[in-house]
Amino acid sequence: PGWKKILTKSGLTEEDAAALLEYKAHPPFRVFRVTPDTEPPAVAANPFPIPEFRRHGTGETEFYLLPAVEELRTAILDEYGNDGLVAQEFRSDQGPCHYGLYGLEQKVDDIGPSIDSLYLDTGQQDLGTLGPDDFFIVYGVNHQQTGKAMYMNITMYGTTKQIAAHQVPDPDLLGSAKDYLPAGYPDVDKLYAYKFARECGEEENCLEVPYGCPGMAVDETAYIIWRNYLEAATKTGADRAEVILDRVIKFSPQD
């Protein structure tokens, strides 16, 4: 009963809490450790040789789109600048999910070591909470459209539970920058601008972030992750130096 109270306070319904405790008490699987009964070899074996890594990068960059990204930023700020809102700007960078064997080499928790994806996030920046009148506009280059990723998505998490209810995949990003840029703008489909809010109403290109779990509690600090899988030309993660890092603007009431 005590654990059920704790779990329900974390956002789970009483039925979900009971189901979780039942799952932990009677897990539907067993794990066995098999140990050979032979003597170990006198010389240490190498059962898991390190494979050759694919090379990152092509020498081609997204930076021809930098002026367009700056114009998109200005258009977003202008769109909400007359609504009495305070704007805070943040940028992404490569987070703890490094390429290759960085975590093993440095003896640190690398969370999601990968060769095939360029993970970006807002890192240690304080994005604050997502209140009922706050919203985030995530914008930048659609890396899938430039060939720097065969698939990308964007996810907002709360730093406490880190369990998102939804994500925004690249097909949903396509054309979203048209909400802010004039008709016929060059390369508009290579850009995106997507809103994260508690309520979207009938608004398109907006993701509602629910309270509770999965989702983000009212007092949880937000952070955002971009996943960019497999540059088509190299069949591995894109080179960070060749992409325009994604950006975020948070809009909040002045009080």
C-alpha positions as a printed NumPy array, in Angstrom:
array([[  0.   ,   0.   ,   0.   ],
       [  2.841,   2.418,   0.768],
       [  4.462,   1.878,  -2.614],
       [  1.096,   2.272,  -4.338],
       [  0.695,   5.719,  -2.746],
       [  4.168,   6.756,  -3.88 ],
       [  3.512,   5.566,  -7.438],
       [  0.129,   7.279,  -7.682],
       [  1.682,  10.548,  -6.471],
       [  4.156,  10.295,  -9.375],
       [  1.274,  10.563, -11.858],
       [  0.181,   6.942, -12.323],
       [ -3.414,   5.906, -11.782],
       [ -4.101,   3.47 ,  -8.966],
       [ -4.734,   0.715, -11.537],
       [ -1.424,   1.429, -13.307],
       [  0.432,   1.451,  -9.991],
       [ -1.087,  -1.916,  -9.053],
       [ -0.19 ,  -3.355, -12.473],
       [  3.41 ,  -2.14 , -12.127],
       [  3.807,  -3.714,  -8.69 ],
       [  2.332,  -6.983,  -9.986],
       [  4.749,  -6.907, -12.934],
       [  7.711,  -6.422, -10.576],
       [  6.512,  -9.188,  -8.247],
       [  5.929, -11.664, -11.085],
       [  8.042, -10.666, -14.093],
       [  7.135, -12.574, -17.274],
       [ 10.685, -13.691, -17.949],
       [ 13.764, -15.24 , -16.304],
       [ 17.46 , -14.59 , -16.858],
       [ 20.051, -17.376, -16.721],
       [ 23.814, -17.068, -16.505],
       [ 25.653, -19.875, -18.28 ],
       [ 29.232, -20.522, -17.134],
       [ 31.495, -22.961, -19.039],
       [ 32.912, -25.798, -16.931],
       [ 36.222, -25.707, -18.799],
       [ 39.395, -24.021, -17.649],
       [ 39.908, -20.454, -18.943],
       [ 42.672, -20.002, -21.53 ],
       [ 46.141, -19.218, -20.241],
       [ 46.327, -16.12 , -22.45 ],
       [ 43.458, -13.647, -22.363],
       [ 41.24 , -14.136, -25.396],
       [ 39.711, -11.361, -27.487],
       [ 36.126, -12.578, -27.977],
       [ 34.801,  -9.157, -28.985],
       [ 37.291,  -7.5  , -31.373],
       [ 36.651,  -3.839, -32.096],
       [ 35.194,  -3.428, -35.594],
       [ 36.293,  -0.795, -38.039],
       [ 34.13 ,   2.318, -37.767],
       [ 32.57 ,   3.999, -40.747],
       [ 33.911,   7.449, -41.493],
       [ 31.72 ,  10.421, -40.535],
       [ 31.229,  13.374, -42.84 ],
       [ 31.186,  14.086, -46.549],
       [ 32.687,  17.573, -46.7  ],
       [ 29.286,  18.968, -47.726],
       [ 27.576,  21.153, -45.119],
       [ 24.212,  22.753, -44.401],
       [ 25.671,  26.22 , -43.954],
       [ 24.242,  27.566, -47.2  ],
       [ 20.968,  27.535, -45.187],
       [ 22.317,  29.658, -42.31 ],
       [ 20.877,  32.952, -43.638],
       [ 17.489,  31.258, -44.003],
       [ 17.648,  29.944, -40.419],
       [ 18.388,  33.466, -39.18 ],
       [ 15.418,  34.824, -41.145],
       [ 13.235,  32.109, -39.669],
       [ 14.378,  33.103, -36.175],
       [ 13.464,  36.74 , -36.832],
       [ 10.069,  35.735, -38.234],
       [  9.275,  33.628, -35.139],
       [ 10.229,  36.457, -32.781],
       [  8.137,  38.898, -34.812],
       [  5.159,  36.529, -34.795],
       [  4.892,  36.536, -31.005],
       [  6.672,  39.81 , -30.188],
       [  3.45 ,  41.831, -29.965],
       [  1.747,  39.403, -27.594],
       [  3.502,  40.686, -24.468],
       [  5.6  ,  37.534, -24.151],
       [  9.166,  37.144, -22.922],
       [ 11.439,  35.202, -25.289],
       [ 14.379,  33.074, -24.122],
       [ 16.679,  31.493, -26.693],
       [ 18.573,  28.219, -26.426],
       [ 20.732,  26.127, -28.754],
       [ 21.479,  22.46 , -29.064],
       [ 24.791,  20.655, -29.115],
       [ 26.078,  17.109, -29.077],
       [ 25.138,  15.671, -25.7  ],
       [ 26.361,  12.682, -23.679],
       [ 25.535,  10.21 , -26.475],
       [ 28.95 ,  10.309, -28.098],
       [ 30.205,   8.341, -31.05 ],
       [ 31.917,   5.033, -30.505],
       [ 33.661,   3.921, -27.323],
       [ 34.013,   7.313, -25.62 ],
       [ 32.16 ,   6.15 , -22.484],
       [ 34.292,   3.038, -22.045],
       [ 37.486,   4.947, -22.686],
       [ 36.66 ,   7.817, -20.303],
       [ 34.858,   5.583, -17.767],
       [ 31.737,   7.752, -17.812],
       [ 28.036,   7.006, -18.34 ],
       [ 27.59 ,   7.764, -22.03 ],
       [ 23.848,   6.932, -21.84 ],
       [ 23.473,   5.997, -25.508],
       [ 26.805,   5.439, -27.272],
       [ 26.197,   5.254, -30.986],
       [ 27.936,   5.272, -34.338],
       [ 24.853,   5.644, -36.504],
       [ 23.213,   8.737, -35.024],
       [ 24.093,  12.335, -34.285],
       [ 22.26 ,  13.055, -31.033],
       [ 21.768,  16.706, -30.111],
       [ 20.177,  18.129, -26.971],
       [ 19.821,  21.272, -24.887],
       [ 22.293,  19.891, -22.348],
       [ 22.704,  21.699, -19.043],
       [ 20.788,  24.802, -20.126],
       [ 17.899,  25.7  , -17.821],
       [ 14.803,  25.697, -20.023],
       [ 12.529,  25.987, -17.008],
       [  9.121,  24.362, -16.735],
       [  6.282,  24.242, -19.242],
       [  3.399,  26.123, -17.673],
       [ -0.118,  26.376, -19.135],
       [  0.722,  29.7  , -20.811],
       [  4.286,  28.856, -21.871],
       [  5.295,  27.307, -25.17 ],
       [  8.485,  26.379, -26.989],
       [  9.211,  26.871, -30.69 ],
       [ 11.85 ,  24.408, -31.873],
       [ 13.284,  25.364, -35.244],
       [ 16.182,  24.925, -37.638],
       [ 17.168,  22.722, -40.549],
       [ 15.239,  19.587, -41.418],
       [ 18.289,  17.328, -41.581],
       [ 16.34 ,  14.602, -43.338],
       [ 15.618,  16.965, -46.217],
       [ 19.277,  17.975, -46.582],
       [ 20.466,  14.341, -46.614],
       [ 22.258,  14.599, -43.269],
       [ 19.837,  12.108, -41.725],
       [ 17.688,   9.381, -43.204],
       [ 15.321,   9.884, -40.262],
       [ 15.117,  12.487, -37.495],
       [ 12.79 ,  13.234, -34.618],
       [ 12.423,  15.743, -31.8  ],
       [ 11.338,  14.89 , -28.259],
       [ 10.669,  17.011, -25.177],
       [ 11.36 ,  15.398, -21.81 ],
       [ 11.048,  16.356, -18.184],
       [ 14.355,  15.974, -16.354],
       [ 12.818,  13.991, -13.478],
       [ 11.043,  11.051, -15.138],
       [ 12.465,  11.412, -18.669],
       [  9.468,   9.595, -20.161],
       [  7.939,  11.382, -23.127],
       [  4.418,  10.715, -24.326],
       [  5.069,  11.662, -27.959],
       [  7.759,  12.698, -30.42 ],
       [  7.765,  14.702, -33.643],
       [  9.156,  12.717, -36.634],
       [ 10.556,  14.374, -39.739],
       [  7.408,  13.886, -41.917],
       [  5.533,  16.108, -39.438],
       [  8.254,  18.768, -39.686],
       [  7.959,  19.055, -43.455],
       [  6.407,  22.382, -44.447],
       [  6.095,  23.657, -40.874],
       [  8.346,  26.691, -41.514],
       [  5.696,  27.993, -43.914],
       [  3.748,  29.133, -40.839],
       [  6.314,  31.914, -40.379],
       [  7.993,  32.607, -43.729],
       [  6.358,  34.272, -46.754],
       [  4.845,  32.215, -49.569],
       [  7.386,  31.001, -52.096],
       [ 10.328,  31.344, -49.703],
       [ 13.353,  29.459, -51.163],
       [ 14.284,  26.169, -49.462],
       [ 11.381,  26.498, -47.014],
       [ 10.938,  22.705, -47.011],
       [ 14.503,  22.305, -45.751],
       [ 13.549,  24.26 , -42.624],
       [ 11.112,  23.564, -39.819],
       [  9.473,  25.349, -36.877],
       [  7.39 ,  23.301, -34.453],
       [  5.593,  24.265, -31.244],
       [  5.499,  22.353, -27.939],
       [  2.708,  23.484, -25.61 ],
       [  0.263,  22.197, -23.023],
       [ -2.693,  22.917, -25.32 ],
       [ -2.659,  23.347, -29.104],
       [ -6.358,  23.65 , -29.859],
       [ -6.799,  23.465, -33.64 ],
       [ -3.274,  24.711, -34.307],
       [ -1.218,  22.647, -36.729],
       [  2.508,  21.971, -36.291],
       [  2.057,  21.848, -32.53 ],
       [  2.545,  18.984, -30.073],
       [  0.619,  18.877, -26.81 ],
       [  2.784,  17.813, -23.858],
       [  0.584,  16.082, -21.259],
       [  0.954,  16.342, -17.525],
       [  1.809,  13.239, -15.529],
       [  3.602,  10.144, -16.743],
       [  4.199,   9.636, -19.591],
       [  4.581,  13.333, -20.165],
       [  5.983,  16.158, -18.071],
       [  4.808,  17.166, -14.609],
       [  4.004,  20.81 , -13.924],
       [  7.168,  21.262, -11.853],
       [  9.561,  19.326, -14.122],
       [ 12.331,  21.172, -15.943],
       [ 12.181,  20.622, -19.694],
       [ 14.904,  19.509, -22.026],
       [ 14.824,  18.621, -25.721],
       [ 16.587,  15.922, -27.742],
       [ 17.076,  15.679, -31.506],
       [ 17.861,  12.268, -33.004],
       [ 19.423,  12.198, -36.466],
       [ 19.921,   8.682, -37.792],
       [ 22.228,   7.691, -40.658],
       [ 23.514,  10.165, -43.197],
       [ 22.561,   8.543, -46.509],
       [ 25.966,   9.052, -48.15 ],
       [ 27.979,   7.461, -45.32 ],
       [ 25.429,   5.116, -43.67 ],
       [ 26.522,   6.444, -40.293],
       [ 25.882,   9.487, -38.108],
       [ 26.47 ,  12.916, -39.612],
       [ 29.525,  14.956, -38.693],
       [ 28.506,  17.574, -36.101],
       [ 30.652,  20.158, -37.886],
       [ 28.621,  19.78 , -41.089],
       [ 25.142,  20.467, -39.668],
       [ 23.472,  23.63 , -38.413],
       [ 22.678,  22.941, -34.77 ],
       [ 18.985,  23.142, -33.921],
       [ 17.539,  25.951, -31.825],
       [ 14.754,  26.685, -29.329],
       [ 12.822,  29.807, -28.315],
       [ 10.69 ,  29.709, -25.169],
       [  7.837,  32.199, -24.883],
       [  6.339,  33.007, -21.481],
       [  4.024,  35.659, -20.004],
       [  5.905,  38.605, -18.516],
       [  4.744,  37.756, -14.979]])
